[in-house]
Amino acid sequence: MTECVRQKSARWNDLWLRILSAAVLAPVALVCVWVGGTAFAGLVVLLAAGLCYEWLGLCGQRSSLAAMLLFAALPVSVALTQFGTAASALILLAVATAATTAYGRGLSPARPLAFGIPYVGVAVVALVWLRQQPRSGGVNVIVLLLVVWASDIGAYLAGRAIGGRRLAPSVSPGKTWSGAVGGLVAAAAVGFAASAILSDRLSSWRSASWRPVAFAVLIGIIGQAGDLFESRLKRHFGVKDSGTIIPGHGGLLDRLDAMLTAAPATALLALILGRGVDVWE
């Protein structure tokens, strides 16, 4: 009986660290998104630099000046998006990817260095581009963040509380089907709340549209796929966490894994629907 209690308690060992980290980081992110402009771009530049540092570490290239210079294209691409165009930023990322592939003598599972540039770069460019959209940019990014965070929190709580069958044991033994479903339910709840609170056309909870729920579930699925992909990358590199910068979460790659897939997907949807549209609605 005592052993069972210990096992259940161990499931929640990192909960308080996660709560404290989120209590510090989430308000900073939301304020920067709301302010927009240079404040948000500056935050994304810092995130891009941190993600570069972790990726170079995973690839054993932190001591290589050439690799560091090549990966400087990521924070520069954020600045290009903010002060120039997203197209020029994507061209820079393509050139940097090609140059890094040449430097690394190929691009394959055995030579993964160059993959880090599009993996991280497209996401950070997408975030800044989304925020720049007239009228709806701030709300679009805030809803995106809330959906991804809700999916992550719902998956964590449901997975720890319910447990059960593993989702992908060969990739991430800790993830369960109950966690995946819990994450999608939490994401859907945020989508519904966004519809009821943020839409100009809505006057009550009962008149909320279900389109934002569909958007939230889609982004939740894409985010969970990104989470699993990052877990597969860590297994490939033979590490538990990508870093130690965030207590309770590990590294930036561990914390932003879902956003690295969800942000490009949301930007693509915004591009299809038209700039200035509430992409979540």
Tab-separated table of C-alpha atoms in Angstrom:
chain	number	residue	atom	x	y	z
A	1	MET	CA	0.000	0.000	0.000
A	2	THR	CA	2.802	2.372	0.958
A	3	GLU	CA	4.629	1.583	-2.289
A	4	CYS	CA	1.490	2.345	-4.290
A	5	VAL	CA	1.146	5.729	-2.554
A	6	ARG	CA	4.793	6.473	-3.283
A	7	GLN	CA	4.337	5.653	-6.953
A	8	LYS	CA	1.300	7.914	-7.202
A	9	SER	CA	3.145	10.704	-5.417
A	10	ALA	CA	6.113	10.327	-7.762
A	11	ARG	CA	3.824	11.076	-10.713
A	12	TRP	CA	3.419	14.611	-9.418
A	13	ASN	CA	6.997	15.286	-8.316
A	14	ASP	CA	7.570	18.027	-10.885
A	15	LEU	CA	4.116	19.644	-10.615
A	16	TRP	CA	5.102	22.545	-8.378
A	17	LEU	CA	8.184	23.299	-10.476
A	18	ARG	CA	5.975	23.378	-13.558
A	19	ILE	CA	3.476	25.699	-11.880
A	20	LEU	CA	6.180	28.106	-10.695
A	21	SER	CA	7.855	28.151	-14.109
A	22	ALA	CA	4.548	28.809	-15.859
A	23	ALA	CA	3.631	31.532	-13.340
A	24	VAL	CA	6.808	33.411	-14.277
A	25	LEU	CA	7.062	32.732	-18.006
A	26	ALA	CA	3.429	32.828	-19.167
A	27	PRO	CA	2.720	36.440	-18.111
A	28	VAL	CA	5.960	37.610	-19.757
A	29	ALA	CA	5.000	35.900	-23.007
A	30	LEU	CA	1.440	37.245	-22.963
A	31	VAL	CA	2.538	40.812	-22.232
A	32	CYS	CA	5.068	40.703	-25.081
A	33	VAL	CA	2.435	39.349	-27.448
A	34	TRP	CA	-0.031	42.038	-26.417
A	35	VAL	CA	2.519	44.848	-26.821
A	36	GLY	CA	3.713	43.364	-30.117
A	37	GLY	CA	6.266	45.079	-32.327
A	38	THR	CA	9.866	45.087	-31.120
A	39	ALA	CA	8.930	43.698	-27.697
A	40	PHE	CA	7.499	40.507	-29.135
A	41	ALA	CA	10.158	40.198	-31.835
A	42	GLY	CA	12.842	40.650	-29.165
A	43	LEU	CA	11.348	37.847	-27.097
A	44	VAL	CA	11.281	35.558	-30.141
A	45	VAL	CA	14.896	36.475	-30.959
A	46	LEU	CA	15.906	35.356	-27.461
A	47	LEU	CA	13.935	32.130	-27.849
A	48	ALA	CA	15.510	31.481	-31.255
A	49	ALA	CA	18.996	32.001	-29.807
A	50	GLY	CA	18.234	29.655	-26.921
A	51	LEU	CA	16.821	27.002	-29.237
A	52	CYS	CA	19.932	27.294	-31.438
A	53	TYR	CA	22.140	26.801	-28.397
A	54	GLU	CA	20.270	23.647	-27.398
A	55	TRP	CA	20.269	22.213	-30.918
A	56	LEU	CA	24.008	22.808	-31.310
A	57	GLY	CA	24.494	21.087	-27.974
A	58	LEU	CA	22.466	18.057	-29.046
A	59	CYS	CA	24.591	17.847	-32.202
A	60	GLY	CA	27.861	18.365	-30.315
A	61	GLN	CA	28.616	21.596	-32.196
A	62	ARG	CA	28.671	24.255	-29.477
A	63	SER	CA	32.442	24.619	-29.799
A	64	SER	CA	32.248	25.138	-33.575
A	65	LEU	CA	32.408	28.802	-34.566
A	66	ALA	CA	31.285	27.937	-38.110
A	67	ALA	CA	28.155	26.151	-36.844
A	68	MET	CA	27.356	29.042	-34.497
A	69	LEU	CA	27.651	31.549	-37.334
A	70	LEU	CA	25.422	29.450	-39.571
A	71	PHE	CA	22.770	29.157	-36.860
A	72	ALA	CA	22.877	32.915	-36.310
A	73	ALA	CA	20.542	32.916	-39.311
A	74	LEU	CA	17.678	31.996	-36.959
A	75	PRO	CA	17.601	35.119	-34.776
A	76	VAL	CA	18.468	37.190	-37.859
A	77	SER	CA	15.447	35.705	-39.655
A	78	VAL	CA	13.238	36.943	-36.817
A	79	ALA	CA	14.619	40.454	-37.242
A	80	LEU	CA	14.128	40.215	-41.005
A	81	THR	CA	10.499	39.246	-40.488
A	82	GLN	CA	9.915	42.136	-38.118
A	83	PHE	CA	11.722	44.854	-40.060
A	84	GLY	CA	11.590	43.410	-43.563
A	85	THR	CA	9.430	40.577	-44.905
A	86	ALA	CA	8.742	36.982	-43.959
A	87	ALA	CA	9.669	35.963	-47.516
A	88	SER	CA	13.192	37.341	-47.108
A	89	ALA	CA	13.481	35.550	-43.774
A	90	LEU	CA	12.473	32.226	-45.334
A	91	ILE	CA	14.992	32.727	-48.147
A	92	LEU	CA	17.697	33.286	-45.528
A	93	LEU	CA	16.662	30.094	-43.738
A	94	ALA	CA	16.802	28.136	-46.999
A	95	VAL	CA	20.293	29.445	-47.775
A	96	ALA	CA	21.463	28.731	-44.223
A	97	THR	CA	20.034	25.210	-44.383
A	98	ALA	CA	21.876	24.509	-47.634
A	99	ALA	CA	25.116	25.961	-46.256
A	100	THR	CA	24.800	23.983	-43.016
A	101	THR	CA	24.087	20.805	-44.976
A	102	ALA	CA	27.314	21.377	-46.894
A	103	TYR	CA	29.191	22.143	-43.680
A	104	GLY	CA	27.819	19.009	-42.013
A	105	ARG	CA	28.564	16.929	-45.113
A	106	GLY	CA	24.968	15.959	-45.644
A	107	LEU	CA	21.588	15.844	-43.951
A	108	SER	CA	20.483	12.527	-42.493
A	109	PRO	CA	19.683	10.959	-39.119
A	110	ALA	CA	23.414	10.476	-38.682
A	111	ARG	CA	24.085	14.110	-39.693
A	112	PRO	CA	21.129	16.084	-38.276
A	113	LEU	CA	22.789	19.475	-37.750
A	114	ALA	CA	21.193	21.310	-40.692
A	115	PHE	CA	17.690	20.091	-39.811
A	116	GLY	CA	17.655	22.391	-36.802
A	117	ILE	CA	17.476	25.501	-38.987
A	118	PRO	CA	14.115	24.843	-40.694
A	119	TYR	CA	12.791	22.999	-37.619
A	120	VAL	CA	13.208	26.064	-35.419
A	121	GLY	CA	13.387	28.818	-38.041
A	122	VAL	CA	10.028	28.322	-39.734
A	123	ALA	CA	8.273	28.380	-36.359
A	124	VAL	CA	9.872	31.594	-35.076
A	125	VAL	CA	9.265	33.368	-38.375
A	126	ALA	CA	5.643	32.157	-38.315
A	127	LEU	CA	5.083	33.552	-34.816
A	128	VAL	CA	6.362	37.023	-35.687
A	129	TRP	CA	4.476	37.043	-39.004
A	130	LEU	CA	1.246	36.043	-37.255
A	131	ARG	CA	1.617	38.847	-34.706
A	132	GLN	CA	2.107	41.389	-37.494
A	133	GLN	CA	-1.306	40.725	-39.023
A	134	PRO	CA	-3.458	43.848	-38.886
A	135	ARG	CA	-6.226	43.967	-36.292
A	136	SER	CA	-6.160	40.254	-35.405
A	137	GLY	CA	-2.468	39.534	-34.886
A	138	GLY	CA	-2.369	39.841	-31.117
A	139	VAL	CA	-5.521	37.815	-30.518
A	140	ASN	CA	-4.469	35.119	-32.997
A	141	VAL	CA	-1.155	34.549	-31.228
A	142	ILE	CA	-2.685	34.686	-27.751
A	143	VAL	CA	-5.343	32.122	-28.681
A	144	LEU	CA	-2.648	29.943	-30.250
A	145	LEU	CA	-0.568	30.101	-27.070
A	146	LEU	CA	-3.548	29.357	-24.846
A	147	VAL	CA	-4.607	26.376	-26.964
A	148	VAL	CA	-1.096	24.883	-26.964
A	149	TRP	CA	-0.681	25.483	-23.233
A	150	ALA	CA	-4.102	24.009	-22.469
A	151	SER	CA	-3.306	20.924	-24.527
A	152	ASP	CA	-0.034	20.473	-22.682
A	153	ILE	CA	-1.573	20.989	-19.242
A	154	GLY	CA	-4.579	18.780	-19.992
A	155	ALA	CA	-2.341	16.005	-21.275
A	156	TYR	CA	-0.103	16.244	-18.206
A	157	LEU	CA	-2.965	16.187	-15.694
A	158	ALA	CA	-5.001	13.465	-17.411
A	159	GLY	CA	-1.949	11.324	-18.066
A	160	ARG	CA	-0.768	11.517	-14.466
A	161	ALA	CA	-4.221	11.108	-12.919
A	162	ILE	CA	-5.585	8.358	-15.185
A	163	GLY	CA	-2.552	6.698	-16.755
A	164	GLY	CA	-3.376	3.658	-18.837
A	165	ARG	CA	-2.255	2.515	-22.241
A	166	ARG	CA	0.870	4.121	-23.662
A	167	LEU	CA	0.426	6.355	-26.696
A	168	ALA	CA	3.782	5.675	-28.347
A	169	PRO	CA	5.940	3.553	-26.036
A	170	SER	CA	8.812	3.273	-28.496
A	171	VAL	CA	9.024	7.068	-28.782
A	172	SER	CA	7.915	8.422	-25.403
A	173	PRO	CA	7.061	5.843	-22.725
A	174	GLY	CA	5.533	8.479	-20.447
A	175	LYS	CA	2.759	9.580	-22.803
A	176	THR	CA	-0.624	7.872	-22.615
A	177	TRP	CA	-3.830	7.822	-24.624
A	178	SER	CA	-5.654	9.307	-21.626
A	179	GLY	CA	-3.203	12.196	-21.658
A	180	ALA	CA	-3.684	12.749	-25.392
A	181	VAL	CA	-7.472	12.827	-25.016
A	182	GLY	CA	-7.243	15.046	-21.932
A	183	GLY	CA	-5.065	17.477	-23.862
A	184	LEU	CA	-7.535	17.689	-26.742
A	185	VAL	CA	-10.471	18.202	-24.364
A	186	ALA	CA	-8.599	21.050	-22.671
A	187	ALA	CA	-7.705	22.588	-26.042
A	188	ALA	CA	-11.343	22.349	-27.171
A	189	ALA	CA	-12.442	24.083	-23.963
A	190	VAL	CA	-10.095	26.983	-24.698
A	191	GLY	CA	-11.422	27.178	-28.255
A	192	PHE	CA	-14.978	27.357	-26.987
A	193	ALA	CA	-14.067	29.994	-24.411
A	194	ALA	CA	-12.296	32.055	-27.066
A	195	SER	CA	-15.401	31.899	-29.227
A	196	ALA	CA	-17.628	33.008	-26.370
A	197	ILE	CA	-15.395	35.753	-24.990
A	198	LEU	CA	-13.405	37.220	-27.874
A	199	SER	CA	-15.700	37.216	-30.871
A	200	ASP	CA	-17.358	40.562	-31.606
A	201	ARG	CA	-20.426	38.840	-32.965
A	202	LEU	CA	-21.193	36.842	-29.836
A	203	SER	CA	-23.218	38.044	-26.896
A	204	SER	CA	-23.538	34.924	-24.774
A	205	TRP	CA	-21.970	31.560	-24.089
A	206	ARG	CA	-24.913	29.823	-25.726
A	207	SER	CA	-24.307	31.544	-29.044
A	208	ALA	CA	-20.648	30.477	-29.259
A	209	SER	CA	-19.524	29.006	-32.556
A	210	TRP	CA	-18.027	25.519	-32.790
A	211	ARG	CA	-15.498	26.540	-35.467
A	212	PRO	CA	-12.981	27.711	-32.847
A	213	VAL	CA	-13.358	24.348	-31.128
A	214	ALA	CA	-12.440	22.605	-34.372
A	215	PHE	CA	-9.452	24.934	-34.760
A	216	ALA	CA	-8.341	24.238	-31.189
A	217	VAL	CA	-8.619	20.471	-31.606
A	218	LEU	CA	-6.684	20.616	-34.893
A	219	ILE	CA	-3.918	22.686	-33.301
A	220	GLY	CA	-3.970	20.370	-30.295
A	221	ILE	CA	-3.393	17.351	-32.541
A	222	ILE	CA	-0.619	19.113	-34.462
A	223	GLY	CA	0.970	20.259	-31.204
A	224	GLN	CA	0.891	16.751	-29.738
A	225	ALA	CA	2.487	15.457	-32.929
A	226	GLY	CA	5.228	18.048	-32.428
A	227	ASP	CA	5.663	16.889	-28.852
A	228	LEU	CA	6.056	13.282	-29.983
A	229	PHE	CA	8.463	14.316	-32.716
A	230	GLU	CA	10.672	16.128	-30.224
A	231	SER	CA	10.580	13.045	-27.988
A	232	ARG	CA	11.751	11.004	-30.951
A	233	LEU	CA	14.578	13.473	-31.505
A	234	LYS	CA	15.672	13.192	-27.868
A	235	ARG	CA	15.636	9.419	-28.121
A	236	HIS	CA	17.767	9.709	-31.265
A	237	PHE	CA	20.250	11.927	-29.430
A	238	GLY	CA	20.130	9.756	-26.320
A	239	VAL	CA	19.085	12.484	-23.865
A	240	LYS	CA	16.212	12.845	-21.399
A	241	ASP	CA	15.849	16.619	-21.822
A	242	SER	CA	17.134	19.074	-24.399
A	243	GLY	CA	18.430	21.341	-21.636
A	244	THR	CA	17.912	22.478	-18.045
A	245	ILE	CA	17.004	26.136	-18.408
A	246	ILE	CA	13.336	25.782	-17.358
A	247	PRO	CA	12.695	24.071	-13.983
A	248	GLY	CA	10.184	21.248	-14.308
A	249	HIS	CA	10.293	21.327	-18.105
A	250	GLY	CA	13.921	20.836	-19.107
A	251	GLY	CA	15.059	22.917	-22.068
A	252	LEU	CA	13.414	25.326	-24.463
A	253	LEU	CA	12.953	22.576	-27.028
A	254	ASP	CA	11.106	20.547	-24.389
A	255	ARG	CA	8.839	23.496	-23.587
A	256	LEU	CA	8.275	24.732	-27.140
A	257	ASP	CA	8.076	21.392	-28.973
A	258	ALA	CA	4.344	21.713	-29.648
A	259	MET	CA	4.690	25.336	-30.722
A	260	LEU	CA	7.345	24.418	-33.296
A	261	THR	CA	4.653	22.586	-35.283
A	262	ALA	CA	1.545	24.511	-34.200
A	263	ALA	CA	2.857	27.963	-35.157
A	264	PRO	CA	3.679	27.091	-38.798
A	265	ALA	CA	0.320	25.314	-39.144
A	266	THR	CA	-1.527	28.372	-37.824
A	267	ALA	CA	0.454	30.703	-40.097
A	268	LEU	CA	-0.379	28.526	-43.096
A	269	LEU	CA	-4.061	28.655	-42.174
A	270	ALA	CA	-3.853	32.446	-41.831
A	271	LEU	CA	-2.188	32.660	-45.239
A	272	ILE	CA	-4.987	30.589	-46.798
A	273	LEU	CA	-7.819	32.498	-45.116
A	274	GLY	CA	-6.324	35.926	-45.731
A	275	ARG	CA	-4.308	38.351	-43.679
A	276	GLY	CA	-6.187	40.111	-40.904
A	277	VAL	CA	-8.655	37.245	-40.380
A	278	ASP	CA	-9.280	35.793	-36.916
A	279	VAL	CA	-7.718	32.467	-37.840
A	280	TRP	CA	-9.106	30.698	-34.773
A	281	GLU	CA	-12.711	31.724	-35.487
